[in-house]
Amino acid sequence: MAADLENHLALKKLWAFDPEALENSQVFRGEVTLYIRPSHLIRVCEFLRDEPGLKFSFLADVTALDLHPQEPRFEVVYHLLSMETAERLCLKVRVSGETPRVHSLVPVWPSANAFEREVFDLFGIEFEGHPFLRRLLLPEDWDGYPLRKDYPTEGYR
Amino acid sequence: MPITLEKIPGQEERVILSMGPQHPSTHGVLRLVLELEGETVIRAIYDIGYLHTGFEKSFESKTYSQGITLTDRMDYLAPLSNNLGFCLAIEKLLDLEIPPRAQWIRVLLTELTRIQSHLVWLGSHAIDLGAMSVFLYCFREREEILHIFEAVSGQRMMTSYFRVGGLALEPPLGWLKLVERFLQKFPQRVDEYEALLTKNPIWRRRTQGIGYISAADAIAYGLSGPMLRGSGVDWDIRKKQPYSSYGKFDFKVATRSEGDVYARYLVRVEEMRQSLRIVQQALEGLPEGPVKADAPHIVMPDRESMKTSIEALIYHFKIVTEGFHPPLGEVYQAIESPRGELGFYMVSDGSPKPFRCHVRAPSFANLQALPKMIEGRLIADVVACIGTLDIILGEVDR
């Protein structure tokens, strides 16, 4: 586990690849999180997937956070895994609450398909370029996005 | 409106078939929409959500400790694995050290859970493909494991036995004898299952070459667990990113390179044998000592001390009424559940309830490979492919 950010390999390589792509980075309990600029997301992910020495070939998870009432309201969270180095990396993209929209990662990792549909279903974040962006867990005619913080736990009455 | 497939113009003679959600071979409430030409599946999509319970939303309104009982109900065939993943994530947030005895018992129980889950899988997979007797054998042994769980936690399935900071209780006297007795019996029993299936020509014809997934596809589709190892990828979180002292146990990661239903069957059978080895080692090397971490503001005090010590009483009151406050931060903790990578993404805002708790369910990701496995194949193979995925709909839908 890479504990300090300065010597973190993925961060260094990404910095050399495209310093513009990085917004911020943080480390907590040895887990590194990189904030990526939304416009650079696909480029960065392809780089992280293919770069020798990194090879984050496995997208473990996609989810989101609702920071309501902050703005930008949402953070889309990607958990990557490199089977070569046994390292994990967390990427985050900030998304505004008015037009929650971010590029789909299905072209980079096919596994993003169902994960992104789930986020769309429960948070209402749209993924541009997703091949089949339909509700997944809830019925098609469901009203609202349950995992948003302004959605009551008991549902609308 | 349920999801359905549109007919392609010019191909009107094709049949759109809705399979499930009540079909017995879908292992719960999975619905498949299949486009058929004769008996061949041309296109397939899956429709899930029939068991959606909103666990992730519920976590946000419960304290960390209360959330444990919800985790049992997600993957109901591996409740202890879920307990473990959830507790480990919170313990990582808190930076809490767990005493070795608790870690060892956790390993022991999660490996028994793996055997138990694989037994249900083997039995139901075999019955789907027409081998009735295996089912009865498997459930006989599963019952013994459930008896062990009941003896230690009071519950056969919804155990909630792992708590933040260790275990709920010290296991009762004589409990280890139960495990020992099971250990002596079980290796021959695995031989029995293998005698019924491994060389059985009908079994082989139904499983070999069916549901092929290459190693590259397995990684690209986010498969994990036996699904990944059956395609020849040597990846097991217990080995590569050890948690809860797994690094101290000697076991082999079962892999096969064929990538078909038969290979995954062999992987899971081998995993049962390896789990048995781990249980054996955990039993032999079980350390003495406490089963709860030394953190009075997080771990519930013993009943006895509450009667004599005012501090214990105050802590008990605080934990029950309010809960504990992890620091600001977020962690992702993955464990190797019987089905693959079970990840808990836990975000704390400093309050006693999680700001967000997301579950990366292995079944949910593994299900994505299903259309790829069945398109272009016969409809009879669909049943074999659903079985080999080993999905639990409680976990898929959450």
Coordinates of C-alpha atoms in Angstrom, one line a residue:
Chain A
M1 CA 0.0 0.0 0.0
A2 CA 1.3 3.4 -0.9
A3 CA 0.9 5.5 2.1
D4 CA 2.4 8.8 1.0
L5 CA 1.3 10.7 -2.0
E6 CA 4.6 12.1 -3.2
N7 CA 6.0 8.7 -4.1
H8 CA 2.8 7.3 -5.4
L9 CA 3.5 5.7 -8.8
A10 CA 0.1 6.2 -10.4
L11 CA 0.0 9.8 -9.4
K12 CA 3.5 10.5 -10.6
K13 CA 2.8 8.9 -14.0
L14 CA -0.5 10.6 -14.4
W15 CA 1.1 13.9 -13.5
A16 CA 3.7 13.3 -16.3
F17 CA 1.0 12.2 -18.7
D18 CA -1.3 15.1 -18.3
P19 CA -1.0 17.5 -15.4
E20 CA -4.2 19.3 -16.4
A21 CA -6.3 16.2 -15.7
L22 CA -5.8 16.2 -12.0
E23 CA -7.9 18.4 -9.8
N24 CA -6.9 17.1 -6.4
S25 CA -5.6 14.1 -4.5
Q26 CA -5.9 12.7 -1.1
V27 CA -4.9 9.8 1.0
F28 CA -6.7 8.2 3.9
R29 CA -5.7 4.9 5.6
G30 CA -3.3 4.2 2.8
E31 CA -6.0 4.6 0.1
V32 CA -5.3 7.1 -2.6
T33 CA -8.1 9.1 -4.2
L34 CA -7.5 11.2 -7.3
Y35 CA -10.0 13.8 -8.4
I36 CA -10.1 13.9 -12.2
R37 CA -11.4 16.7 -14.4
P38 CA -14.6 15.4 -16.1
S39 CA -13.4 16.4 -19.6
H40 CA -10.3 14.3 -19.2
L41 CA -11.9 11.2 -17.7
I42 CA -11.8 8.8 -20.6
R43 CA -8.2 9.7 -21.6
V44 CA -7.1 9.2 -18.0
C45 CA -8.8 5.9 -17.6
E46 CA -7.4 4.6 -20.9
F47 CA -4.0 5.7 -19.7
L48 CA -4.3 4.0 -16.3
R49 CA -5.6 0.8 -17.9
D50 CA -2.8 0.5 -20.5
E51 CA 0.3 2.1 -19.0
P52 CA 2.9 -0.5 -18.2
G53 CA 3.7 -0.6 -14.5
L54 CA 0.1 0.5 -13.6
K55 CA -2.3 -1.7 -15.6
F56 CA -5.5 -0.9 -13.8
S57 CA -7.3 -3.4 -16.0
F58 CA -10.1 -4.2 -13.6
L59 CA -12.8 -1.8 -12.8
A60 CA -14.1 -3.0 -9.5
D61 CA -16.9 -0.6 -8.8
V62 CA -18.7 2.6 -9.8
T63 CA -20.8 4.5 -7.4
A64 CA -21.7 8.0 -6.4
L65 CA -21.9 10.4 -3.5
D66 CA -24.6 13.1 -3.0
L67 CA -23.1 16.0 -1.2
H68 CA -26.4 17.9 -1.2
P69 CA -26.7 21.0 -0.7
Q70 CA -23.1 21.5 -1.8
E71 CA -22.2 22.4 -5.3
P72 CA -20.9 20.6 -7.3
R73 CA -23.4 18.2 -5.8
F74 CA -22.3 14.8 -6.9
E75 CA -19.1 12.8 -6.9
V76 CA -18.9 9.8 -9.1
V77 CA -16.5 7.3 -7.6
Y78 CA -14.5 4.7 -9.5
H79 CA -12.6 1.9 -7.8
L80 CA -9.8 0.5 -10.0
L81 CA -7.7 -2.6 -9.3
S82 CA -4.5 -3.6 -10.9
M83 CA -4.0 -7.3 -10.8
E84 CA -0.3 -7.0 -11.7
T85 CA 0.7 -4.8 -8.8
A86 CA -2.2 -5.7 -6.5
E87 CA -2.8 -2.0 -6.0
R88 CA -6.1 -0.3 -5.8
L89 CA -6.9 3.3 -6.8
C90 CA -9.9 5.4 -6.4
L91 CA -10.9 8.0 -9.0
K92 CA -13.5 10.7 -8.4
V93 CA -15.2 13.1 -10.7
R94 CA -17.2 16.0 -9.5
V95 CA -20.6 16.5 -11.2
S96 CA -22.9 19.5 -10.9
G97 CA -26.4 19.0 -9.5
E98 CA -28.2 20.9 -12.2
T99 CA -27.0 18.8 -15.1
P100 CA -25.6 15.7 -13.6
R101 CA -23.8 14.2 -16.5
V102 CA -20.5 12.5 -17.0
H103 CA -18.8 10.4 -19.8
S104 CA -19.6 6.7 -19.7
L105 CA -16.7 4.4 -19.2
V106 CA -18.2 1.4 -21.0
P107 CA -15.8 1.9 -24.0
V108 CA -12.9 1.6 -21.6
W109 CA -14.2 -1.1 -19.3
P110 CA -17.3 -3.1 -20.4
S111 CA -18.0 -3.9 -16.8
A112 CA -19.0 -0.3 -16.2
N113 CA -22.3 -1.0 -18.0
A114 CA -24.3 -2.3 -15.1
F115 CA -22.6 -0.2 -12.5
E116 CA -23.4 3.0 -14.4
R117 CA -26.9 1.9 -14.9
E118 CA -27.3 1.5 -11.2
V119 CA -25.9 4.9 -10.5
F120 CA -28.2 6.4 -13.1
D121 CA -31.1 4.5 -11.5
L122 CA -30.5 5.5 -7.9
F123 CA -28.8 8.9 -8.3
G124 CA -30.1 10.2 -11.6
I125 CA -26.6 10.9 -13.0
E126 CA -26.5 10.5 -16.8
F127 CA -23.7 8.7 -18.5
E128 CA -23.0 10.1 -22.0
G129 CA -22.3 7.4 -24.5
H130 CA -23.8 4.5 -22.4
P131 CA -25.3 1.9 -24.7
F132 CA -28.3 1.0 -22.7
L133 CA -29.0 3.7 -20.0
R134 CA -32.3 2.4 -18.6
R135 CA -33.5 2.0 -15.0
L136 CA -32.0 -1.2 -13.6
L137 CA -33.3 -2.0 -10.1
L138 CA -36.4 0.2 -9.9
P139 CA -39.4 0.1 -12.2
E140 CA -39.2 2.2 -15.4
D141 CA -41.9 4.6 -14.2
W142 CA -40.4 5.2 -10.7
D143 CA -40.5 8.7 -9.5
G144 CA -37.2 10.2 -8.1
Y145 CA -33.8 8.9 -7.3
P146 CA -33.7 7.2 -3.9
L147 CA -30.1 7.5 -3.0
R148 CA -30.1 11.3 -3.2
K149 CA -30.0 12.9 0.1
D150 CA -33.2 14.9 -0.4
Y151 CA -35.1 11.7 -1.0
P152 CA -36.7 10.6 2.3
T153 CA -35.8 7.1 3.6
E154 CA -39.5 6.2 3.8
G155 CA -40.1 7.4 0.2
Y156 CA -42.5 10.1 -0.8
R157 CA -45.8 9.8 0.8
Chain B
M1 CA -43.2 -1.4 -17.8
P2 CA -40.9 -4.4 -17.6
I3 CA -37.9 -4.3 -19.9
T4 CA -38.3 -6.3 -23.1
L5 CA -36.6 -6.8 -26.5
E6 CA -37.9 -5.2 -29.7
K7 CA -38.4 -7.5 -32.7
I8 CA -36.0 -6.8 -35.6
P9 CA -37.9 -6.1 -38.9
G10 CA -37.6 -9.1 -41.2
Q11 CA -37.0 -11.5 -38.3
E12 CA -40.6 -11.7 -37.1
E13 CA -40.6 -15.5 -36.9
R14 CA -38.2 -15.3 -33.9
V15 CA -39.8 -15.8 -30.5
I16 CA -39.3 -13.4 -27.6
L17 CA -39.4 -15.5 -24.5
S18 CA -39.6 -14.1 -21.0
M19 CA -37.8 -16.6 -18.6
G20 CA -38.5 -16.0 -14.9
P21 CA -38.7 -14.2 -12.5
Q22 CA -40.4 -17.3 -11.0
H23 CA -38.5 -19.9 -13.0
P24 CA -37.0 -22.4 -10.6
S25 CA -33.6 -22.5 -12.3
T26 CA -33.1 -18.8 -12.0
H27 CA -32.1 -19.2 -8.4
G28 CA -34.4 -16.5 -7.1
V29 CA -36.1 -13.8 -9.0
L30 CA -33.9 -13.3 -12.1
R31 CA -35.8 -12.5 -15.2
L32 CA -34.3 -13.1 -18.7
V33 CA -35.7 -11.9 -21.9
L34 CA -34.5 -14.2 -24.7
E35 CA -34.9 -13.9 -28.4
L36 CA -35.0 -17.4 -29.9
E37 CA -34.6 -18.8 -33.3
G38 CA -35.7 -22.4 -32.9
E39 CA -33.8 -23.5 -29.8
T40 CA -30.9 -21.1 -30.3
V41 CA -30.6 -17.9 -28.2
I42 CA -29.9 -14.9 -30.5
R43 CA -30.1 -12.1 -28.0
A44 CA -30.5 -12.0 -24.3
I45 CA -30.9 -9.3 -21.7
Y46 CA -31.5 -9.6 -18.0
D47 CA -34.0 -7.8 -15.9
I48 CA -33.3 -7.5 -12.2
G49 CA -34.6 -5.5 -9.2
Y50 CA -37.4 -7.8 -8.1
L51 CA -35.7 -8.1 -4.7
H52 CA -34.5 -4.5 -4.4
T53 CA -34.8 -3.6 -0.8
G54 CA -32.8 -0.3 -0.6
F55 CA -30.2 -1.6 1.8
E56 CA -27.8 1.2 0.8
K57 CA -30.4 3.8 1.8
S58 CA -31.2 2.0 5.0
F59 CA -27.6 2.0 6.1
E60 CA -27.6 5.8 6.1
S61 CA -30.3 5.9 8.8
K62 CA -28.8 3.2 11.0
T63 CA -25.8 3.4 13.3
Y64 CA -22.7 1.4 12.2
S65 CA -23.5 -1.4 14.5
Q66 CA -27.1 -1.7 13.5
G67 CA -26.1 -2.0 9.9
I68 CA -24.5 -5.4 10.5
T69 CA -27.9 -7.1 10.7
L70 CA -28.7 -5.8 7.2
T71 CA -25.6 -7.3 5.7
D72 CA -26.7 -10.8 6.6
R73 CA -29.7 -10.4 4.4
M74 CA -27.9 -9.4 1.2
D75 CA -26.0 -12.5 0.4
Y76 CA -28.1 -14.9 2.5
L77 CA -26.0 -17.9 1.6
A78 CA -22.8 -16.2 3.0
P79 CA -24.0 -14.0 5.8
L80 CA -20.7 -14.3 7.7
S81 CA -18.7 -13.1 4.7
N82 CA -20.9 -10.0 4.5
N83 CA -20.6 -9.4 8.2
L84 CA -16.8 -9.6 7.9
G85 CA -16.6 -7.2 4.9
F86 CA -18.8 -4.7 6.7
C87 CA -17.0 -4.9 10.0
L88 CA -13.5 -4.7 8.3
A89 CA -14.5 -1.6 6.5
I90 CA -15.7 0.1 9.7
E91 CA -12.6 -1.1 11.5
K92 CA -10.4 0.4 8.8
L93 CA -12.2 3.7 9.2
L94 CA -11.6 3.6 12.9
D95 CA -8.1 2.2 12.5
L96 CA -8.9 -0.5 15.0
E97 CA -6.7 -3.4 15.9
I98 CA -8.5 -6.8 16.2
P99 CA -7.2 -9.4 18.7
P100 CA -5.7 -12.5 17.0
R101 CA -8.3 -14.9 18.5
A102 CA -11.1 -13.0 17.0
Q103 CA -9.4 -12.9 13.6
W104 CA -8.8 -16.6 13.7
I105 CA -12.4 -17.4 14.5
R106 CA -13.5 -15.0 11.8
V107 CA -11.3 -16.9 9.3
L108 CA -12.6 -20.2 10.5
L109 CA -16.2 -19.2 10.2
T110 CA -15.9 -17.4 6.8
E111 CA -14.3 -20.5 5.4
L112 CA -17.1 -22.7 6.7
T113 CA -19.4 -20.2 5.1
R114 CA -17.6 -20.7 1.8
I115 CA -18.0 -24.4 2.0
Q116 CA -21.7 -24.0 2.9
S117 CA -22.3 -21.6 0.1
H118 CA -20.5 -23.8 -2.4
L119 CA -22.6 -26.8 -1.2
V120 CA -25.8 -25.0 -2.0
W121 CA -24.4 -24.0 -5.3
L122 CA -23.3 -27.5 -6.2
G123 CA -26.6 -29.1 -5.1
S124 CA -28.8 -26.6 -7.0
H125 CA -26.5 -26.5 -10.0
A126 CA -26.6 -30.3 -10.2
I127 CA -30.4 -30.5 -9.8
D128 CA -30.8 -27.9 -12.6
L129 CA -28.8 -30.2 -14.9
G130 CA -30.7 -33.3 -13.9
A131 CA -28.5 -34.8 -11.2
M132 CA -31.0 -35.1 -8.4
S133 CA -29.1 -37.1 -5.8
V134 CA -26.2 -34.6 -5.4
F135 CA -28.6 -32.1 -4.0
L136 CA -29.7 -34.3 -1.2
Y137 CA -26.1 -35.1 -0.2
C138 CA -25.0 -31.4 -0.3
F139 CA -27.9 -30.3 1.9
R140 CA -27.1 -33.0 4.4
E141 CA -23.6 -31.5 4.9
R142 CA -24.9 -27.9 4.8
E143 CA -27.2 -28.7 7.6
E144 CA -24.2 -29.6 9.8
I145 CA -22.5 -26.4 9.0
L146 CA -25.6 -24.4 9.8
H147 CA -25.7 -26.3 13.1
I148 CA -22.2 -25.0 13.8
F149 CA -23.4 -21.5 13.1
E150 CA -26.4 -21.9 15.3
A151 CA -24.3 -23.2 18.1
V152 CA -22.0 -20.2 18.0
S153 CA -24.5 -17.4 17.2
G154 CA -27.9 -18.7 17.9
Q155 CA -29.0 -18.4 14.3
R156 CA -28.7 -20.7 11.4
M157 CA -28.5 -18.2 8.6
M158 CA -28.8 -14.6 9.8
T159 CA -25.9 -14.8 12.2
S160 CA -24.7 -11.2 12.7
Y161 CA -21.9 -12.8 14.8
F162 CA -19.1 -10.5 13.8
R163 CA -19.2 -7.1 15.4
V164 CA -17.1 -4.0 15.0
G165 CA -14.0 -4.7 17.1
G166 CA -14.3 -8.5 17.1
L167 CA -17.0 -11.1 17.8
A168 CA -20.3 -10.8 19.6
L169 CA -19.4 -13.5 22.1
E170 CA -16.7 -16.0 23.0
P171 CA -17.8 -19.3 21.3
P172 CA -19.5 -21.6 23.7
L173 CA -17.6 -24.5 25.4
G174 CA -17.4 -27.6 23.3
W175 CA -18.1 -25.7 20.1
L176 CA -14.7 -26.4 18.7
K177 CA -15.5 -30.1 19.1
L178 CA -18.4 -29.7 16.7
V179 CA -16.1 -28.1 14.1
E180 CA -13.6 -30.9 14.6
R181 CA -16.2 -33.6 14.1
F182 CA -17.3 -31.9 10.8
L183 CA -13.7 -31.7 9.7
Q184 CA -13.2 -35.4 10.1
K185 CA -16.3 -36.3 8.1
F186 CA -16.2 -33.8 5.3
P187 CA -13.2 -34.8 3.1
Q188 CA -14.8 -38.1 2.2
R189 CA -18.1 -36.3 1.5
V190 CA -16.4 -34.2 -1.1
D191 CA -15.0 -37.4 -2.7
E192 CA -18.6 -38.6 -2.8
Y193 CA -19.8 -35.6 -4.7
E194 CA -16.9 -35.9 -7.1
A195 CA -17.6 -39.6 -7.6
L196 CA -21.1 -38.7 -8.6
L197 CA -20.2 -35.9 -11.0
T198 CA -16.6 -35.4 -12.1
K199 CA -16.3 -38.3 -14.4
N200 CA -20.0 -38.6 -15.1
P201 CA -20.4 -38.5 -18.9
I202 CA -23.8 -36.8 -18.8
W203 CA -22.5 -34.1 -16.4
R204 CA -19.5 -33.6 -18.7
R205 CA -21.6 -33.3 -21.8
R206 CA -23.8 -30.7 -20.1
T207 CA -20.9 -28.6 -18.8
Q208 CA -17.8 -29.0 -20.9
G209 CA -17.3 -26.2 -23.5
I210 CA -20.5 -24.5 -22.3
G211 CA -20.5 -20.9 -21.1
Y212 CA -17.0 -20.1 -22.2
I213 CA -15.4 -16.9 -21.0
S214 CA -11.8 -16.0 -21.9
A215 CA -9.4 -14.6 -19.3
A216 CA -9.4 -11.2 -21.0
D217 CA -13.2 -11.1 -21.1
A218 CA -13.4 -12.1 -17.5
I219 CA -11.3 -9.1 -16.5
A220 CA -13.0 -6.7 -18.8
Y221 CA -16.5 -7.7 -17.6
G222 CA -15.4 -7.3 -14.0
L223 CA -15.9 -11.0 -13.0
S224 CA -14.4 -12.2 -9.8
G225 CA -14.1 -15.2 -7.6
P226 CA -14.5 -18.7 -9.1
M227 CA -15.8 -17.1 -12.4
L228 CA -12.4 -15.4 -12.8
R229 CA -10.3 -18.3 -11.6
G230 CA -12.2 -20.7 -13.9
S231 CA -10.9 -18.7 -16.8
G232 CA -7.3 -19.1 -15.7
V233 CA -6.7 -15.8 -13.9
D234 CA -4.8 -16.4 -10.6
W235 CA -6.5 -13.7 -8.5
D236 CA -7.7 -14.3 -5.0
I237 CA -7.9 -11.3 -2.6
R238 CA -7.2 -13.7 0.4
K239 CA -3.7 -14.2 -1.2
K240 CA -3.0 -10.9 -2.9
Q241 CA -4.4 -8.4 -0.4
P242 CA -4.7 -10.5 2.7
Y243 CA -7.1 -9.3 5.4
S244 CA -8.0 -10.7 8.8
S245 CA -4.7 -12.7 9.0
Y246 CA -5.2 -14.7 5.8
G247 CA -1.5 -14.2 5.1
K248 CA -0.7 -16.6 8.0
F249 CA -2.6 -19.5 6.5
D250 CA -1.3 -22.0 4.0
F251 CA -3.6 -22.8 1.1
K252 CA -3.7 -23.0 -2.6
V253 CA -5.7 -20.9 -5.0
A254 CA -7.6 -23.2 -7.3
T255 CA -7.5 -22.1 -11.0
R256 CA -8.5 -23.8 -14.2
S257 CA -7.8 -22.5 -17.7
E258 CA -10.7 -23.9 -19.7
G259 CA -13.1 -21.1 -18.8
D260 CA -16.2 -23.2 -19.1
V261 CA -18.9 -24.4 -16.7
Y262 CA -17.0 -27.6 -16.0
A263 CA -13.8 -25.7 -15.1
R264 CA -15.7 -23.5 -12.7
Y265 CA -17.2 -26.6 -11.1
L266 CA -13.7 -28.0 -10.6
V267 CA -12.5 -24.7 -9.1
R268 CA -15.3 -24.6 -6.6
V269 CA -14.9 -28.2 -5.5
E270 CA -11.2 -27.6 -5.1
E271 CA -12.0 -24.4 -3.1
M272 CA -14.1 -26.5 -0.7
R273 CA -11.0 -28.7 0.0
Q274 CA -8.8 -25.7 0.4
S275 CA -11.2 -24.1 2.8
L276 CA -11.2 -27.2 4.8
R277 CA -7.4 -26.9 5.1
I278 CA -7.8 -23.3 6.3
V279 CA -10.4 -24.4 8.9
Q280 CA -8.1 -27.1 10.1
Q281 CA -5.2 -24.7 10.5
A282 CA -7.4 -22.2 12.3
L283 CA -8.5 -24.8 14.7
E284 CA -5.0 -26.1 15.4
G285 CA -3.4 -22.7 15.8
L286 CA -6.3 -20.9 17.5
P287 CA -4.7 -18.4 19.9
E288 CA -5.9 -17.7 23.4
G289 CA -7.0 -14.2 24.4
P290 CA -9.9 -11.8 24.2
V291 CA -12.3 -11.8 21.2
K292 CA -13.1 -8.1 21.4
A293 CA -10.8 -5.2 20.7
D294 CA -9.7 -3.0 23.6
A295 CA -11.7 0.1 22.7
P296 CA -14.4 0.7 25.3
H297 CA -16.0 3.6 23.4
I298 CA -16.7 1.3 20.4
V299 CA -17.0 -2.3 21.7
M300 CA -19.9 -3.3 23.9
P301 CA -18.7 -4.1 27.5
D302 CA -19.4 -7.5 29.0
R303 CA -22.6 -8.1 30.9
E304 CA -20.7 -8.9 34.1
S305 CA -18.6 -5.7 34.1
M306 CA -21.7 -3.6 33.5
K307 CA -23.0 -4.8 36.8
T308 CA -19.9 -3.7 38.8
S309 CA -18.3 -0.9 36.9
I310 CA -19.9 2.5 36.3
E311 CA -17.6 3.2 33.3
A312 CA -18.8 0.1 31.5
L313 CA -22.4 1.1 32.1
I314 CA -21.8 4.6 30.7
Y315 CA -20.0 3.2 27.6
H316 CA -22.8 0.7 27.1
F317 CA -25.4 3.5 27.3
K318 CA -23.4 5.7 24.9
I319 CA -22.9 2.9 22.4
V320 CA -26.5 1.8 22.4
T321 CA -28.2 5.2 22.4
E322 CA -25.8 7.1 20.2
G323 CA -23.2 4.9 18.6
F324 CA -19.5 5.8 18.0
H325 CA -18.0 8.5 15.8
P326 CA -15.5 7.4 13.2
P327 CA -13.2 10.1 11.8
L328 CA -14.0 11.9 8.6
G329 CA -12.9 9.8 5.6
E330 CA -13.7 7.0 3.3
V331 CA -12.5 3.5 2.7
Y332 CA -13.0 0.7 0.3
Q333 CA -12.6 -2.8 1.8
A334 CA -12.8 -5.8 -0.4
I335 CA -12.9 -9.4 0.7
E336 CA -13.1 -12.7 -1.2
S337 CA -16.6 -13.9 -0.6
P338 CA -17.7 -17.3 -2.0
R339 CA -18.9 -15.5 -5.1
G340 CA -15.9 -13.1 -5.6
E341 CA -14.9 -9.6 -4.7
L342 CA -17.3 -8.3 -2.1
G343 CA -16.4 -4.6 -1.5
F344 CA -17.7 -2.2 1.0
Y345 CA -17.3 1.5 0.2
M346 CA -17.8 3.3 3.5
V347 CA -17.9 7.1 3.8
S348 CA -18.0 8.7 7.2
D349 CA -18.9 12.3 7.9
G350 CA -18.0 12.0 11.6
S351 CA -21.5 11.2 12.7
P352 CA -22.5 7.8 14.2
K353 CA -24.3 6.8 11.0
P354 CA -22.5 6.2 7.7
F355 CA -22.8 9.0 5.2
R356 CA -22.8 6.4 2.5
C357 CA -22.3 2.7 2.4
H358 CA -22.1 1.1 -1.0
V359 CA -21.8 -2.6 -1.6
R360 CA -19.9 -3.9 -4.5
A361 CA -21.7 -7.2 -4.9
P362 CA -19.9 -9.9 -6.7
S363 CA -23.1 -11.5 -8.1
F364 CA -24.1 -8.1 -9.5
A365 CA -20.9 -7.8 -11.6
N366 CA -20.8 -11.5 -12.5
L367 CA -24.3 -11.4 -14.0
Q368 CA -23.0 -9.1 -16.7
A369 CA -21.2 -12.1 -18.3
L370 CA -24.5 -14.0 -18.8
P371 CA -25.6 -12.6 -22.2
K372 CA -22.1 -13.2 -23.5
M373 CA -22.2 -16.8 -22.3
I374 CA -25.6 -17.7 -23.7
E375 CA -25.9 -15.8 -27.0
G376 CA -25.6 -18.2 -29.9
R377 CA -26.1 -21.2 -27.6
L378 CA -29.0 -23.6 -27.0
I379 CA -31.7 -22.7 -24.6
A380 CA -30.9 -25.7 -22.5
D381 CA -27.5 -24.3 -21.8
V382 CA -29.0 -21.1 -20.4
V383 CA -29.8 -23.1 -17.2
A384 CA -26.2 -24.4 -17.0
C385 CA -24.9 -20.8 -17.4
I386 CA -27.2 -19.3 -14.7
G387 CA -26.1 -22.1 -12.4
T388 CA -22.4 -21.6 -12.9
L389 CA -22.7 -17.9 -12.2
D390 CA -23.8 -18.7 -8.6
I391 CA -25.8 -15.5 -8.3
I392 CA -27.7 -14.6 -5.2
L393 CA -30.5 -12.2 -6.1
G394 CA -30.6 -10.7 -2.6
E395 CA -27.1 -9.4 -3.3
V396 CA -27.7 -8.5 -6.9
D397 CA -30.7 -6.3 -6.1
R398 CA -29.8 -5.2 -2.6

